[in-house]
Amino acid sequence: MKLEMFHLMPYRELPQDFDERYRSVWVDVPSHLMDPLKVHQMYNDTLDELELAAVSGFDGVCVNEHHQNAYGFMPSPNIMAATLARRTRDTAIIVLGNSIALYNPPIRVAEEFAMLDCISGGRLVAGFPVGSSMDVNFAYGANPATFRDKYYEAEELILKAWTNPEIFSFDGKYTQLRYVNLWPRPLQKPHPPIWIPGGGSIETWGWSLQKGYLYAYLSYAGFKRGKMVMDGFWKKADELGVEKNPYQGGFLQLVAVGETESEVADKFGPHGEYFYNKMLHVYPGFADAPGYRTIDTIKAGLLSQTTQFGERPPKMSWKQLLEAGNIVAGTPKQVTEQLEQVIKDLHIGHLMILSQFGSIPHELAMDNIRTTATKVLPNLRGIWDGQWEDKWWIHPIAAPQMPGPLRFQQPAAVNGGQRSGGRQPAGAPAGD
C-alpha cells in the first residue's frame, strides 16, 4: 500500500461571513481579501508541511494546479515540486498535475516534467488532469466543447516527445510543430508514471484503463460517495478485460487525528467546517460550462455516480461531515480502522491523505501530519503485500546527487558604512 500526503493549500484567512457576502471562492473571488504577506507565510508553511511528510513516513507528496481562487492556490505546481525535489530524498514528487490542454504548445509540460524528473533523480509522478471547468473554461478561457479533444492530442504529443528518440514533426488539429526534439528527456524510462486525477467524468475511466494509467479520484464528498465512483471504475475494468490491480486506483481522503474524539472535534472541527462551507462555496454557473462534460457523464450524474462542485448542502457541521464520510477523524486506532475500510472497500493501492484542510493553523497541521505518519500509516502499509505489484510507482536512480552546501561568507564587521569583507553583488566592481 502506498500512502501519500496531498496538499491543496487553501487560503486560511477568509472572513467569517465570506459565504454570505460573496458568491464564489473561485473565478471572481475579490482580490482585496488576499494579503500577500499572509500568502508568503502560507507558501512557506505549505512547503514545511510537505517536507515534514516526506521525512515522517509518507511515500509521496502531492501538489496540484488551480487558478484564480482561494480554494487551493498553486497556479504552478511545478514550482512547488522543484523546491521539494531539492529538499526531499526518497519520496515521490507527485504533480497532480499539469492541465496539459492549457499549454501551448503542450511540449512545455513535457520539458518541465523532464526537468523535475532529472533534478529529483527519477522521483517524479506526472499527473495529467483535464482540469476543473472553473480553471480551464472560466479562469483560462478554454473552449469547453473542444477541450477534451485538445487534451487527448496534448497527451499524444507529450508521450511521443518523451519516448521517440528521433526528431519528428507533429501535425495535430490544435498543435503543429515542425521540429520536436526534447532536451532534457525524463530520467525514468520509458517515462515517469502517469496518473490521471479525475472528478468523476466516466469517460476518463475507460481511457485511463486502456492507456494503462492510474486513475485517482479526487473528491471531497468522502469515501461513501467515492465508493460509487470507484465501483464504476472497476466495473469498467471488468468490461474491458483489464486486471483489477488496486494500485491502478487512487483516492483522496481528509484525515484528522488526535488523542481523543473530543480533542479532535475541538481542534479540527471549525477548520473542517471552514473548508466545506467556504472553500467549496462555488457559484454553480462556474462549476460546469456547457459542453465541458459529455452526455454520458451528465446521464451518469443523474444516477448519482458522479459529484461536482455546487451540488452540496449550503452548510455542513463537523458532525455531519464525519457521518457522511467527508472527513475521517478520531484517535489513531479509530482512523486506522476507518482508512483500512476505505482502502478495501474502494479497492485502491494509493491513498492520498489531506492532513492540512480549511483553516488549520500551521502547527496543528504539523502535529496532524506527524501523528498520522507515525501512528496510522505503519498499520496500513502492508495491506496489499504479496498480492499485487505496483506498476504505477517511481523508479529513482540508486545514487542521486545531493544538493551541495551553500557557499557564501557572512558579511564581516561593517566599518563606517563600508563592507570590509563578505560576498559582493554579482558583477559589482571591486570597492563598490
XYZ file of C-alpha atoms in Angstrom:
432
model
C 0.000 0.000 0.000
C 1.279 3.485 -0.906
C 0.276 6.432 1.258
C 0.839 9.982 0.077
C 0.213 13.417 1.530
C -1.833 15.669 -0.719
C -1.664 19.432 -0.149
C -4.342 21.677 -1.554
C -3.033 24.866 0.056
C -6.264 26.746 0.778
C -6.242 30.409 1.764
C -6.764 30.286 5.524
C -7.840 33.868 6.223
C -11.202 34.359 4.519
C -13.682 36.455 6.537
C -16.142 34.682 8.788
C -19.118 35.721 6.648
C -17.431 35.011 3.287
C -20.064 32.578 2.008
C -22.825 35.071 2.850
C -21.233 38.194 1.330
C -19.519 36.750 -1.755
C -20.868 34.428 -4.421
C -17.826 32.254 -5.174
C -14.423 31.211 -3.856
C -13.369 30.593 -7.450
C -13.035 32.747 -10.587
C -14.370 36.069 -9.231
C -13.256 35.879 -5.586
C -12.342 39.510 -4.691
C -8.575 40.086 -4.694
C -8.747 42.539 -1.788
C -9.408 39.559 0.501
C -5.886 38.293 -0.206
C -2.950 39.597 1.868
C 0.393 38.957 0.076
C 2.258 38.838 3.395
C -0.024 36.052 4.588
C 0.459 34.298 1.227
C 4.227 34.488 1.766
C 3.756 32.730 5.097
C 1.322 30.156 3.710
C 3.575 29.114 0.826
C 6.453 28.528 3.217
C 4.186 26.774 5.726
C 2.973 24.517 2.919
C 6.477 23.550 1.869
C 7.422 22.879 5.504
C 4.390 20.618 5.878
C 5.163 18.653 2.713
C 8.805 18.298 3.724
C 7.755 17.021 7.154
C 5.503 14.457 5.477
C 8.429 13.356 3.314
C 10.688 12.627 6.284
C 7.954 11.254 8.557
C 6.891 8.207 6.587
C 4.634 9.252 3.701
C 5.617 7.555 0.433
C 4.944 10.623 -1.670
C 3.946 14.287 -1.530
C 1.324 15.691 -3.912
C 0.907 19.195 -5.346
C -1.740 20.392 -7.783
C -2.788 23.161 -10.185
C -5.671 25.618 -9.787
C -6.280 29.168 -10.937
C -7.994 32.343 -9.718
C -9.286 31.034 -6.417
C -8.830 30.921 -2.658
C -9.616 27.194 -2.521
C -6.156 25.991 -3.497
C -3.716 28.495 -4.883
C -0.863 26.651 -6.546
C -1.198 28.032 -10.088
C 2.177 26.438 -10.876
C 2.637 23.098 -9.106
C 5.935 22.651 -10.932
C 7.470 25.492 -8.904
C 6.420 23.776 -5.677
C 7.719 20.442 -6.979
C 11.075 21.980 -7.919
C 11.720 23.124 -4.357
C 10.611 19.745 -2.996
C 12.923 17.942 -5.406
C 15.883 19.662 -3.739
C 14.693 19.339 -0.128
C 13.485 15.726 -0.071
C 15.326 12.467 -0.670
C 13.487 9.190 -1.284
C 9.905 10.442 -1.501
C 7.923 10.526 -4.731
C 7.174 14.014 -6.064
C 3.622 13.681 -7.366
C 2.396 16.568 -9.513
C -1.393 16.202 -9.882
C -0.826 17.759 -12.185
C -0.450 19.987 -15.198
C -3.636 20.680 -17.165
C -1.922 19.685 -20.387
C -4.502 21.110 -22.777
C -3.980 24.603 -21.334
C -0.382 24.799 -22.532
C 0.571 25.987 -25.981
C 2.485 24.097 -27.113
C 1.951 21.155 -24.719
C 5.602 20.129 -25.022
C 6.208 22.827 -22.409
C 4.732 20.299 -19.941
C 6.936 17.535 -21.368
C 10.003 19.736 -20.864
C 9.222 20.871 -17.313
C 8.264 17.367 -16.158
C 11.506 16.057 -17.676
C 13.412 18.719 -15.742
C 11.724 17.694 -12.490
C 12.434 14.022 -13.121
C 16.114 14.751 -13.764
C 16.524 17.133 -10.786
C 14.838 14.671 -8.395
C 16.778 11.647 -9.644
C 13.759 9.878 -11.103
C 11.171 10.582 -8.415
C 8.507 12.342 -10.487
C 4.949 11.110 -10.921
C 3.389 13.032 -13.834
C -0.276 13.932 -13.425
C -2.380 14.831 -16.467
C -5.701 16.274 -15.259
C -8.283 17.591 -17.666
C -8.829 20.396 -15.147
C -11.961 21.752 -13.496
C -14.406 23.823 -15.501
C -13.672 26.777 -13.187
C -9.975 26.583 -14.026
C -9.940 25.773 -17.717
C -13.138 27.352 -19.054
C -13.651 30.389 -16.844
C -10.196 31.290 -15.477
C -8.230 30.398 -18.649
C -10.963 30.840 -21.250
C -10.635 27.425 -22.937
C -13.472 26.322 -25.222
C -15.356 23.580 -23.316
C -16.686 21.968 -26.494
C -13.224 21.154 -27.870
C -11.227 20.957 -24.678
C -11.298 17.198 -24.205
C -10.180 16.566 -27.798
C -7.363 19.046 -27.244
C -6.441 17.161 -24.077
C -6.162 13.825 -25.903
C -3.990 15.400 -28.590
C -1.723 17.019 -25.957
C -1.242 13.650 -24.233
C -0.294 12.047 -27.558
C 2.306 14.744 -28.251
C 3.871 14.628 -24.769
C 4.200 10.829 -24.801
C 5.734 10.869 -28.262
C 8.156 13.643 -27.249
C 9.284 11.601 -24.227
C 9.688 8.274 -25.997
C 10.676 8.951 -29.627
C 14.472 9.319 -29.817
C 14.273 10.894 -33.267
C 13.390 14.441 -34.216
C 9.830 14.426 -35.550
C 7.134 16.742 -36.831
C 3.717 16.950 -35.231
C 0.740 17.988 -37.298
C -2.203 17.942 -34.942
C -5.545 19.655 -35.084
C -4.598 22.067 -32.298
C -0.783 21.990 -32.330
C 1.573 21.994 -35.303
C 5.333 21.759 -34.763
C 7.957 21.331 -37.470
C 10.574 20.093 -35.016
C 10.048 18.189 -31.782
C 13.340 17.303 -30.120
C 13.083 17.332 -26.353
C 16.028 18.429 -24.223
C 16.120 17.196 -21.486
C 14.216 13.913 -21.503
C 12.916 12.128 -18.392
C 15.321 10.036 -16.382
C 12.724 7.281 -15.835
C 12.229 5.030 -18.875
C 10.170 4.927 -20.930
C 8.686 7.832 -18.961
C 7.575 8.754 -15.410
C 4.447 7.020 -14.078
C 1.327 8.813 -15.301
C -1.631 9.422 -13.024
C -4.955 10.798 -14.181
C -6.713 12.829 -11.476
C -10.448 12.731 -12.013
C -13.559 14.270 -10.516
C -15.976 11.612 -11.715
C -16.171 12.007 -15.518
C -16.935 8.471 -16.600
C -15.183 8.692 -19.985
C -11.919 9.138 -18.067
C -12.312 5.648 -16.548
C -12.112 3.738 -19.807
C -9.438 5.997 -21.270
C -7.180 5.592 -18.194
C -7.632 1.817 -18.204
C -6.937 1.461 -21.929
C -3.855 3.676 -21.674
C -2.596 1.804 -18.614
C -2.604 4.918 -16.413
C -3.515 5.199 -12.748
C -6.929 6.765 -12.087
C -7.049 8.926 -8.940
C -10.496 10.028 -7.819
C -10.094 13.413 -6.160
C -13.288 14.268 -4.353
C -14.195 15.926 -1.102
C -17.510 14.118 -0.981
C -15.902 11.425 1.168
C -15.394 7.717 0.868
C -19.078 6.791 0.944
C -19.700 8.728 -2.276
C -16.256 7.745 -3.527
C -17.212 4.085 -3.416
C -19.884 4.666 -6.068
C -17.328 6.250 -8.380
C -14.615 3.649 -7.810
C -17.164 0.841 -8.219
C -17.904 2.359 -11.635
C -14.186 2.447 -12.452
C -13.655 -1.202 -11.528
C -16.827 -2.229 -13.357
C -15.355 -0.566 -16.455
C -12.153 -2.561 -15.888
C -14.213 -5.760 -15.963
C -15.897 -4.700 -19.207
C -12.529 -4.008 -20.837
C -10.915 -7.167 -19.502
C -8.333 -5.206 -17.518
C -6.870 -6.798 -14.395
C -8.290 -5.138 -11.251
C -4.939 -4.265 -9.739
C -5.708 -1.944 -6.781
C -2.542 0.023 -7.457
C -4.206 1.382 -10.611
C -6.696 3.218 -8.383
C -6.174 6.134 -6.015
C -8.419 8.126 -3.708
C -8.144 11.329 -1.686
C -9.378 11.493 1.915
C -9.387 14.263 4.545
C -7.961 12.975 7.846
C -7.699 14.410 11.379
C -6.005 12.503 14.217
C -5.759 13.228 17.950
C -5.661 11.632 21.350
C -9.447 11.627 21.897
C -12.567 12.197 19.791
C -13.474 15.315 21.756
C -9.983 16.748 21.319
C -10.132 16.146 17.562
C -13.562 17.781 17.342
C -12.417 20.811 19.340
C -9.184 21.291 17.393
C -10.230 20.394 13.848
C -13.990 20.930 13.793
C -14.024 24.670 12.940
C -11.409 24.155 10.229
C -13.307 21.306 8.614
C -16.451 23.440 8.563
C -14.390 26.335 7.102
C -13.259 24.061 4.270
C -16.678 22.748 3.332
C -18.645 25.944 3.878
C -16.166 28.433 2.363
C -13.654 26.564 0.196
C -16.395 24.702 -1.723
C -18.589 27.793 -1.993
C -18.529 27.902 -5.807
C -21.059 29.752 -7.913
C -22.946 26.978 -9.798
C -22.589 28.891 -13.059
C -18.830 28.337 -12.886
C -18.976 24.651 -11.990
C -19.918 23.065 -15.288
C -19.702 25.109 -18.523
C -21.980 23.842 -21.318
C -20.010 21.274 -23.305
C -17.462 20.607 -20.557
C -18.915 17.227 -19.641
C -20.022 14.593 -22.103
C -23.587 13.409 -22.421
C -22.639 10.056 -20.859
C -21.239 11.738 -17.751
C -24.250 14.012 -17.411
C -26.529 10.989 -17.628
C -24.412 9.208 -15.021
C -24.607 12.278 -12.808
C -28.356 11.938 -12.801
C -27.791 8.485 -11.366
C -25.556 9.947 -8.652
C -22.409 8.253 -9.876
C -20.545 11.497 -10.122
C -20.098 14.553 -7.990
C -19.405 18.162 -8.766
C -18.916 21.433 -7.018
C -22.087 23.242 -6.160
C -24.064 20.050 -5.514
C -23.915 20.091 -1.737
C -25.903 21.330 1.254
C -25.492 25.062 1.937
C -23.942 24.384 5.372
C -22.372 21.305 6.912
C -21.416 20.784 10.551
C -18.435 18.791 11.820
C -20.797 16.052 12.955
C -22.436 15.854 9.523
C -19.044 15.758 7.811
C -17.982 12.768 9.899
C -21.292 10.945 9.438
C -21.142 11.394 5.644
C -17.538 10.215 5.497
C -16.234 13.526 4.160
C -13.646 13.567 6.932
C -12.111 10.578 8.707
C -11.289 11.662 12.262
C -10.560 10.236 15.690
C -7.848 8.502 17.644
C -5.072 6.707 15.737
C -6.862 3.389 16.261
C -10.203 4.739 15.028
C -8.626 6.417 11.988
C -6.646 3.275 11.156
C -9.813 1.164 11.184
C -11.738 3.614 9.006
C -8.928 4.025 6.461
C -8.479 0.273 6.232
C -12.158 0.039 5.357
C -11.768 2.809 2.772
C -8.813 1.058 1.138
C -10.510 -2.325 0.939
C -13.996 -1.087 0.010
C -12.692 1.141 -2.782
C -10.045 -1.443 -3.769
C -7.268 1.145 -4.042
C -3.497 0.876 -3.717
C -2.828 4.619 -3.369
C -4.417 6.705 -0.639
C -3.776 10.453 -0.737
C -4.305 11.982 2.678
C -5.236 15.633 3.130
C -3.800 16.496 6.547
C -3.996 20.278 6.072
C -7.505 21.415 5.149
C -9.576 24.532 5.618
C -8.060 26.991 8.059
C -5.951 24.570 10.133
C -3.093 26.541 11.736
C 0.390 25.519 10.669
C 1.471 23.930 13.968
C -1.730 21.901 14.248
C -1.244 20.686 10.670
C 2.323 19.663 11.529
C 1.011 17.679 14.530
C -1.614 16.013 12.331
C 0.984 15.037 9.732
C 3.386 13.696 12.352
C 0.737 11.704 14.236
C -0.741 10.250 11.053
C 2.687 9.250 9.774
C 3.828 7.583 12.972
C 0.630 6.100 14.438
C -1.610 5.360 11.439
C 0.390 4.740 8.271
C 2.501 1.835 9.625
C -0.723 -0.086 10.278
C -1.893 0.271 6.661
C 1.266 -0.137 4.608
C 1.157 -3.935 4.336
C -2.451 -4.305 3.145
C -1.685 -5.497 -0.412
C 1.737 -7.018 0.275
C 2.378 -10.168 -1.713
C -0.848 -9.834 -3.680
C -0.263 -7.164 -6.292
C 2.604 -5.335 -8.000
C 2.563 -1.537 -8.090
C 3.250 -0.755 -11.753
C 2.499 2.935 -11.284
C 5.346 3.894 -8.975
C 8.626 5.753 -9.377
C 11.994 4.228 -10.282
C 14.641 6.552 -8.781
C 18.312 6.101 -9.560
C 20.457 4.359 -6.949
C 22.833 7.189 -6.127
C 21.278 10.593 -6.833
C 23.396 13.707 -6.440
C 22.615 15.597 -3.260
C 22.386 19.407 -3.055
C 25.749 20.994 -2.381
C 26.360 23.269 0.608
C 25.605 26.965 0.349
C 28.882 28.700 -0.444
C 28.945 32.255 0.741
C 30.512 34.125 3.587
C 28.600 36.087 6.151
C 29.413 39.817 5.890
C 32.235 40.824 8.211
C 32.069 43.798 10.546
C 30.736 46.981 8.998
C 33.044 49.948 9.419
C 31.862 53.409 8.519
C 29.145 52.076 6.266
C 31.680 50.157 4.082
C 31.779 46.350 3.951
C 35.201 45.088 4.940
C 34.576 41.584 3.652
C 31.929 39.078 2.628
C 30.008 38.386 -0.565
C 29.876 41.123 -3.189
C 26.939 41.532 -5.543
C 27.472 39.611 -8.778
C 29.215 41.769 -11.374
C 29.976 44.624 -8.961
C 33.375 46.262 -9.407
C 35.865 45.960 -6.568
C 35.250 48.518 -3.880
C 31.658 49.150 -4.979
